[in-house]
Amino acid sequence: MKTTSEIKWNADYDVLVLGFGGAGGSAARFAADNGAKVLLVDAAPYGHEGGNTRYSAQHVAMAHDKQKIQEYFDQLAAPYEYSKTTMNTYLEGLVNMPKYFKKYFGIDPFVWSRDFKPGDHLAHKTHLCEYPEFKSSETFDFTLVHNQDFDAGLWKQIRKEVMKRDKQINIWLKSRAMELIQNPHTNQIEGALIERNHKEYYIHAKNGVVVATGGFENNPAMQQDYLHVTQLTPLGTLYNCGDGIKMTQDVGARMWHMSNYESLGIVPGYVIAEDKNERGRQISHWQNAKSGSILVVADDGTRFMREDAKFRHGHIYEHGDYLMPHAYDNAWLVFDQKQYQKFVNEKDENKLRYTKLFDKIISAENVEELASKIDVSADNLQKTVDQFNSFAKQGQDLQFGRAASSMEEFSDGKLYAIKLAPAVLNTQGGPEHNEKAEVLDINNKPIPHLYSAGELGGMCVNRYQGGSNLAECLIFGKIAGEEAAKNKNDAQEIKVIDPVPEINDLTAGDRIDNIKLGPDQYVGSTEAGIGGRIVVRVTYKDKTIKNVEVLENHETEGIGAVAIQKLPGEIVKANSTNVDAVSGASTTTRALEEAVNKAIKKSK
């Protein structure tokens, strides 16, 4: 690393924020509110920024009673120790989360236990917590932007607040932070090296750098080093590659919670295997994947889990504890002809939410042939099917305790299998921070001018409670932004050489008045998509929708993209935007309909 006196700086900001997800967006917003000029940097391109916040269910953890939530989180962390001071700051934030939404987002939030109504999307649940057997768990609750989930509602609210402050916040997308710049004499962090468009820029930060780059969900080497697994399939962003961990390690940060990660899956901890660098598909409540004549086998052809285990972010009860199932490299869903027909029926009824299912299914005439195709022991697979049939017949799973009502005997004849992959929702490890979001060094002292927030060094010590990471993105994102913005007595004055112009990639190229239009063609746009902007060109004449072209979209890979391809034709066929939502893509459906309606309105 060059000494700071040798660096030719390309820009000078008060605060530099690395990572534009829930934590980084919050940090940038509150730094700007405290008078700072901010540069916000993210490795993802436009439409993919947002980190895991963009892909999450948008359930933000909250609590009604401080003492009770302390008792609950003590049990979640047990038997491990943690910083009581830092945890106290976090739990204060949980108790005040509805006030946060009201004060800083200007909305009356949906508090799940209080505001649900019969028939709502988020209906009544006996327990909102994941561990209702723990003392004082009843105090746990969720705060949401509205009574909806998996629609990026929280992320869009954070992004909106950032955009309101575009005079104070510059945004670089598709720009990767490479290393932190540390003064070798004072250990102070003075800025960072950013790679953008194949060029390197030295960005100075007068008062603070906030690292909010998320975890290492898409870094197989780190997964092997820290989690002892070969490779996990990300369920969220593909841009969390552990950059923040490497950068903070280089400047002497102390790491914590490195072995913790969370998951979801169609069965606990596993999703259908995808190609390299593709996100895994989380399909909640897909009963046909875990109920009927269907089971899961691992490398040796034997069952290794209770397929219908209770939702706990992948963790399964095991001998008094809740543990993630082992991440096997050769795991499969195995099922018979009856179960295969259930999937066919789902498809025929247009209810199949995983459209690539039949492209991935392997079939065989018997156990021996299937075992050969999926590379497991034929003897073990036959014994596994026989044992499962015995359990189903007698109405008791003596191996794992799966519900008898979910088990059907395998029929004779063809067998089928589909490859599974162990999945990761997010990792928790990273640099330890204190209650002021200051990153600590190996001697437990703050590294000057360095802050962190979000899943990079998350607060989860042992068992994870859903919504907790989103809460800390808001809580410690705010704290990090405010602390980084404070004027520092030791701030360095520098000279900018070869300055880079101010840029906001979130607004660049937003013009739609230069789109070429033919006769009876109109343009409509909306920011309501999961990925932000959707632009359509609609041909409309004599009250008839002749054609719908999607000119721009940044919707989620998989189901969102499918909706973008499918819906224009259905809108034209129906001559109406009142068409059925694509299963699992209701937000994309509504956004596309809104854009088309705006275009049609221009014709009038």
Coordinates of N, CA and C in Angstrom, one line a residue, residues 127-225:
H127 N -47.5 -17.3 16.5 CA -46.1 -16.8 16.9 C -45.5 -16.1 15.7
L128 N -45.0 -14.9 15.9 CA -44.2 -14.2 14.9 C -42.7 -14.5 15.1
C129 N -42.3 -15.0 16.2 CA -40.9 -15.3 16.4 C -40.6 -16.7 15.9
E130 N -39.3 -17.0 15.7 CA -38.9 -18.3 15.2 C -38.7 -19.3 16.3
Y131 N -38.5 -18.9 17.5 CA -38.3 -19.8 18.7 C -39.3 -19.5 19.8
P132 N -40.6 -19.8 19.6 CA -41.6 -19.5 20.5 C -41.4 -20.2 21.9
E133 N -40.6 -21.3 21.9 CA -40.3 -22.0 23.2 C -39.4 -21.2 24.1
F134 N -38.8 -20.2 23.6 CA -37.9 -19.4 24.4 C -38.7 -18.4 25.2
K135 N -38.2 -18.1 26.5 CA -38.8 -17.2 27.4 C -38.9 -15.8 26.8
S136 N -40.1 -15.2 27.0 CA -40.3 -13.8 26.5 C -40.4 -13.6 25.0
S137 N -40.5 -14.7 24.3 CA -40.5 -14.6 22.8 C -41.7 -13.9 22.3
E138 N -42.8 -13.8 23.1 CA -44.0 -13.1 22.7 C -43.8 -11.7 22.4
T139 N -42.8 -11.1 22.9 CA -42.6 -9.6 22.7 C -42.1 -9.3 21.3
F140 N -41.7 -10.4 20.5 CA -41.1 -10.1 19.2 C -42.2 -9.9 18.2
D141 N -41.9 -9.0 17.2 CA -42.9 -8.6 16.2 C -42.2 -8.1 15.0
F142 N -43.0 -7.8 13.9 CA -42.4 -7.3 12.7 C -43.0 -5.9 12.3
T143 N -42.2 -5.1 11.8 CA -42.6 -3.8 11.3 C -42.4 -3.9 9.7
L144 N -43.4 -3.5 9.0 CA -43.3 -3.5 7.5 C -43.8 -2.1 6.9
V145 N -43.3 -1.9 5.7 CA -43.7 -0.7 5.0 C -45.3 -0.7 4.8
H146 N -45.7 -1.9 4.5 CA -47.2 -2.2 4.2 C -47.4 -3.7 4.4
N147 N -48.7 -4.0 4.2 CA -49.1 -5.4 4.4 C -48.8 -6.2 3.1
Q148 N -47.5 -6.4 2.9 CA -47.1 -7.1 1.7 C -45.6 -7.5 1.9
D149 N -45.2 -8.5 1.3 CA -43.7 -8.9 1.4 C -43.2 -9.4 0.1
F150 N -41.9 -9.5 0.1 CA -41.1 -9.9 -1.1 C -41.4 -9.0 -2.3
D151 N -41.7 -7.7 -2.0 CA -41.9 -6.7 -3.1 C -41.0 -5.6 -3.1
A152 N -39.9 -5.7 -2.3 CA -38.8 -4.7 -2.2 C -39.3 -3.4 -1.7
G153 N -40.4 -3.4 -0.9 CA -41.0 -2.2 -0.4 C -40.1 -1.4 0.5
L154 N -39.4 -2.1 1.4 CA -38.4 -1.4 2.3 C -37.3 -0.8 1.5
W155 N -36.7 -1.7 0.6 CA -35.6 -1.2 -0.3 C -36.0 0.0 -1.1
K156 N -37.2 0.0 -1.7 CA -37.6 1.2 -2.5 C -37.7 2.4 -1.6
Q157 N -38.1 2.2 -0.3 CA -38.2 3.4 0.6 C -36.8 3.9 0.9
I158 N -35.9 3.1 1.1 CA -34.5 3.5 1.4 C -33.9 4.2 0.2
R159 N -34.1 3.6 -1.0 CA -33.6 4.2 -2.2 C -34.2 5.6 -2.5
K160 N -35.5 5.7 -2.2 CA -36.2 7.0 -2.4 C -35.6 8.1 -1.5
E161 N -35.3 7.7 -0.2 CA -34.7 8.7 0.7 C -33.3 9.1 0.2
V162 N -32.5 8.2 -0.4 CA -31.2 8.5 -0.9 C -31.4 9.5 -2.1
M163 N -32.3 9.2 -3.0 CA -32.5 10.0 -4.2 C -33.0 11.4 -3.8
K164 N -33.7 11.6 -2.7 CA -34.1 12.9 -2.3 C -32.9 13.8 -2.0
R165 N -31.8 13.2 -1.7 CA -30.6 13.9 -1.3 C -29.5 13.8 -2.3
D166 N -30.0 13.8 -3.6 CA -29.0 13.6 -4.7 C -28.1 14.8 -4.9
K167 N -28.4 16.0 -4.2 CA -27.5 17.1 -4.3 C -26.3 16.9 -3.4
Q168 N -26.5 16.0 -2.3 CA -25.4 15.7 -1.4 C -24.8 14.3 -1.5
I169 N -25.5 13.5 -2.3 CA -25.0 12.1 -2.4 C -24.8 11.8 -3.9
N170 N -23.5 11.5 -4.2 CA -23.2 10.9 -5.5 C -23.2 9.4 -5.4
I171 N -23.6 8.8 -6.5 CA -23.8 7.3 -6.5 C -23.0 6.7 -7.7
W172 N -22.0 5.8 -7.4 CA -21.3 5.1 -8.4 C -21.8 3.6 -8.3
L173 N -22.4 3.2 -9.4 CA -22.7 1.8 -9.5 C -21.7 1.1 -10.4
K174 N -21.7 -0.2 -10.4 CA -20.8 -1.0 -11.2 C -19.3 -0.5 -10.9
S175 N -19.1 -0.2 -9.6 CA -17.8 0.3 -9.2 C -17.4 -0.4 -7.9
R176 N -16.3 -1.1 -7.9 CA -15.9 -2.0 -6.9 C -14.8 -1.4 -6.0
A177 N -15.1 -1.4 -4.7 CA -14.0 -1.0 -3.7 C -13.0 -2.0 -3.6
M178 N -11.7 -1.6 -3.8 CA -10.6 -2.6 -3.9 C -9.8 -2.7 -2.5
E179 N -9.6 -1.5 -1.9 CA -8.8 -1.5 -0.7 C -9.1 -0.2 0.1
L180 N -8.9 -0.2 1.4 CA -9.0 1.0 2.2 C -7.6 1.6 2.3
I181 N -7.6 2.9 2.3 CA -6.3 3.6 2.4 C -6.1 4.0 3.9
Q182 N -5.1 3.5 4.5 CA -4.8 3.7 5.9 C -3.5 4.5 6.1
N183 N -3.5 5.5 6.9 CA -2.3 6.2 7.3 C -1.4 5.3 8.1
P184 N -0.2 5.0 7.6 CA 0.7 4.1 8.3 C 1.1 4.6 9.7
H185 N 1.0 5.8 10.0 CA 1.5 6.4 11.2 C 0.4 6.5 12.3
T186 N -0.8 6.8 11.8 CA -1.9 7.0 12.8 C -3.0 5.9 12.7
N187 N -2.9 5.0 11.7 CA -3.9 4.0 11.5 C -5.2 4.5 11.0
Q188 N -5.3 5.8 10.8 CA -6.5 6.4 10.4 C -6.9 6.0 8.9
I189 N -8.2 5.7 8.7 CA -8.6 5.4 7.3 C -8.9 6.7 6.6
E190 N -8.3 6.9 5.5 CA -8.4 8.2 4.8 C -9.2 8.2 3.5
G191 N -9.5 6.9 3.1 CA -10.3 6.8 1.9 C -10.2 5.4 1.4
A192 N -10.5 5.3 0.1 CA -10.5 3.9 -0.5 C -10.1 4.0 -2.0
L193 N -9.6 2.9 -2.5 CA -9.3 2.7 -3.9 C -10.5 2.1 -4.6
I194 N -11.1 2.7 -5.6 CA -12.3 2.3 -6.3 C -12.0 2.0 -7.7
E195 N -12.4 0.8 -8.2 CA -12.2 0.5 -9.6 C -13.6 0.7 -10.3
R196 N -13.5 1.5 -11.4 CA -14.7 1.9 -12.1 C -14.3 2.0 -13.6
N197 N -15.1 1.2 -14.4 CA -14.9 1.2 -15.9 C -13.4 0.9 -16.2
H198 N -12.8 0.0 -15.5 CA -11.5 -0.5 -15.7 C -10.4 0.5 -15.4
K199 N -10.8 1.5 -14.6 CA -9.8 2.5 -14.1 C -9.9 2.6 -12.6
E200 N -8.8 3.0 -12.0 CA -8.7 3.0 -10.6 C -8.7 4.5 -10.1
Y201 N -9.5 4.7 -9.1 CA -9.6 6.1 -8.5 C -9.3 6.1 -7.0
Y202 N -8.6 7.0 -6.6 CA -8.3 7.2 -5.1 C -9.3 8.2 -4.6
I203 N -10.2 7.8 -3.7 CA -11.3 8.7 -3.2 C -11.0 9.0 -1.7
H204 N -10.8 10.2 -1.4 CA -10.5 10.7 -0.1 C -11.8 10.9 0.7
A205 N -11.8 10.5 2.0 CA -13.0 10.7 2.8 C -12.4 11.5 4.1
K206 N -12.8 12.7 4.2 CA -12.3 13.5 5.2 C -12.7 13.1 6.6
N207 N -13.9 12.6 6.8 CA -14.4 12.3 8.2 C -14.7 10.8 8.4
G208 N -14.9 10.0 7.4 CA -15.2 8.6 7.7 C -15.5 7.8 6.5
V209 N -15.2 6.5 6.6 CA -15.6 5.5 5.6 C -16.5 4.5 6.2
V210 N -17.6 4.3 5.6 CA -18.6 3.2 6.1 C -18.5 2.0 5.2
V211 N -18.2 0.9 5.7 CA -18.1 -0.3 4.9 C -19.4 -1.1 5.2
A212 N -20.2 -1.3 4.2 CA -21.5 -1.9 4.3 C -21.7 -2.8 3.0
T213 N -20.7 -3.6 2.8 CA -20.6 -4.4 1.6 C -21.3 -5.8 1.7
G214 N -21.9 -6.1 2.8 CA -22.6 -7.4 3.0 C -21.6 -8.5 3.2
G215 N -22.0 -9.7 3.0 CA -21.2 -10.9 3.4 C -20.5 -11.5 2.3
F216 N -20.3 -12.8 2.4 CA -19.5 -13.6 1.4 C -20.3 -14.7 0.8
E217 N -21.6 -14.4 0.5 CA -22.5 -15.4 0.0 C -22.1 -16.0 -1.4
N218 N -21.4 -15.2 -2.2 CA -21.0 -15.6 -3.5 C -19.4 -15.7 -3.6
N219 N -18.8 -16.2 -2.5 CA -17.4 -16.4 -2.5 C -17.1 -17.8 -2.0
P220 N -16.9 -18.8 -2.9 CA -16.7 -20.2 -2.5 C -15.5 -20.4 -1.6
A221 N -14.4 -19.7 -1.9 CA -13.2 -19.8 -1.1 C -13.4 -19.5 0.3
M222 N -14.1 -18.4 0.6 CA -14.4 -18.0 2.0 C -15.4 -18.9 2.6
Q223 N -16.4 -19.5 1.8 CA -17.3 -20.4 2.4 C -16.5 -21.7 2.9
Q224 N -15.5 -22.1 2.1 CA -14.7 -23.2 2.5 C -13.9 -22.9 3.8
D225 N -13.3 -21.7 3.8 CA -12.4 -21.3 4.9 C -13.2 -21.1 6.2

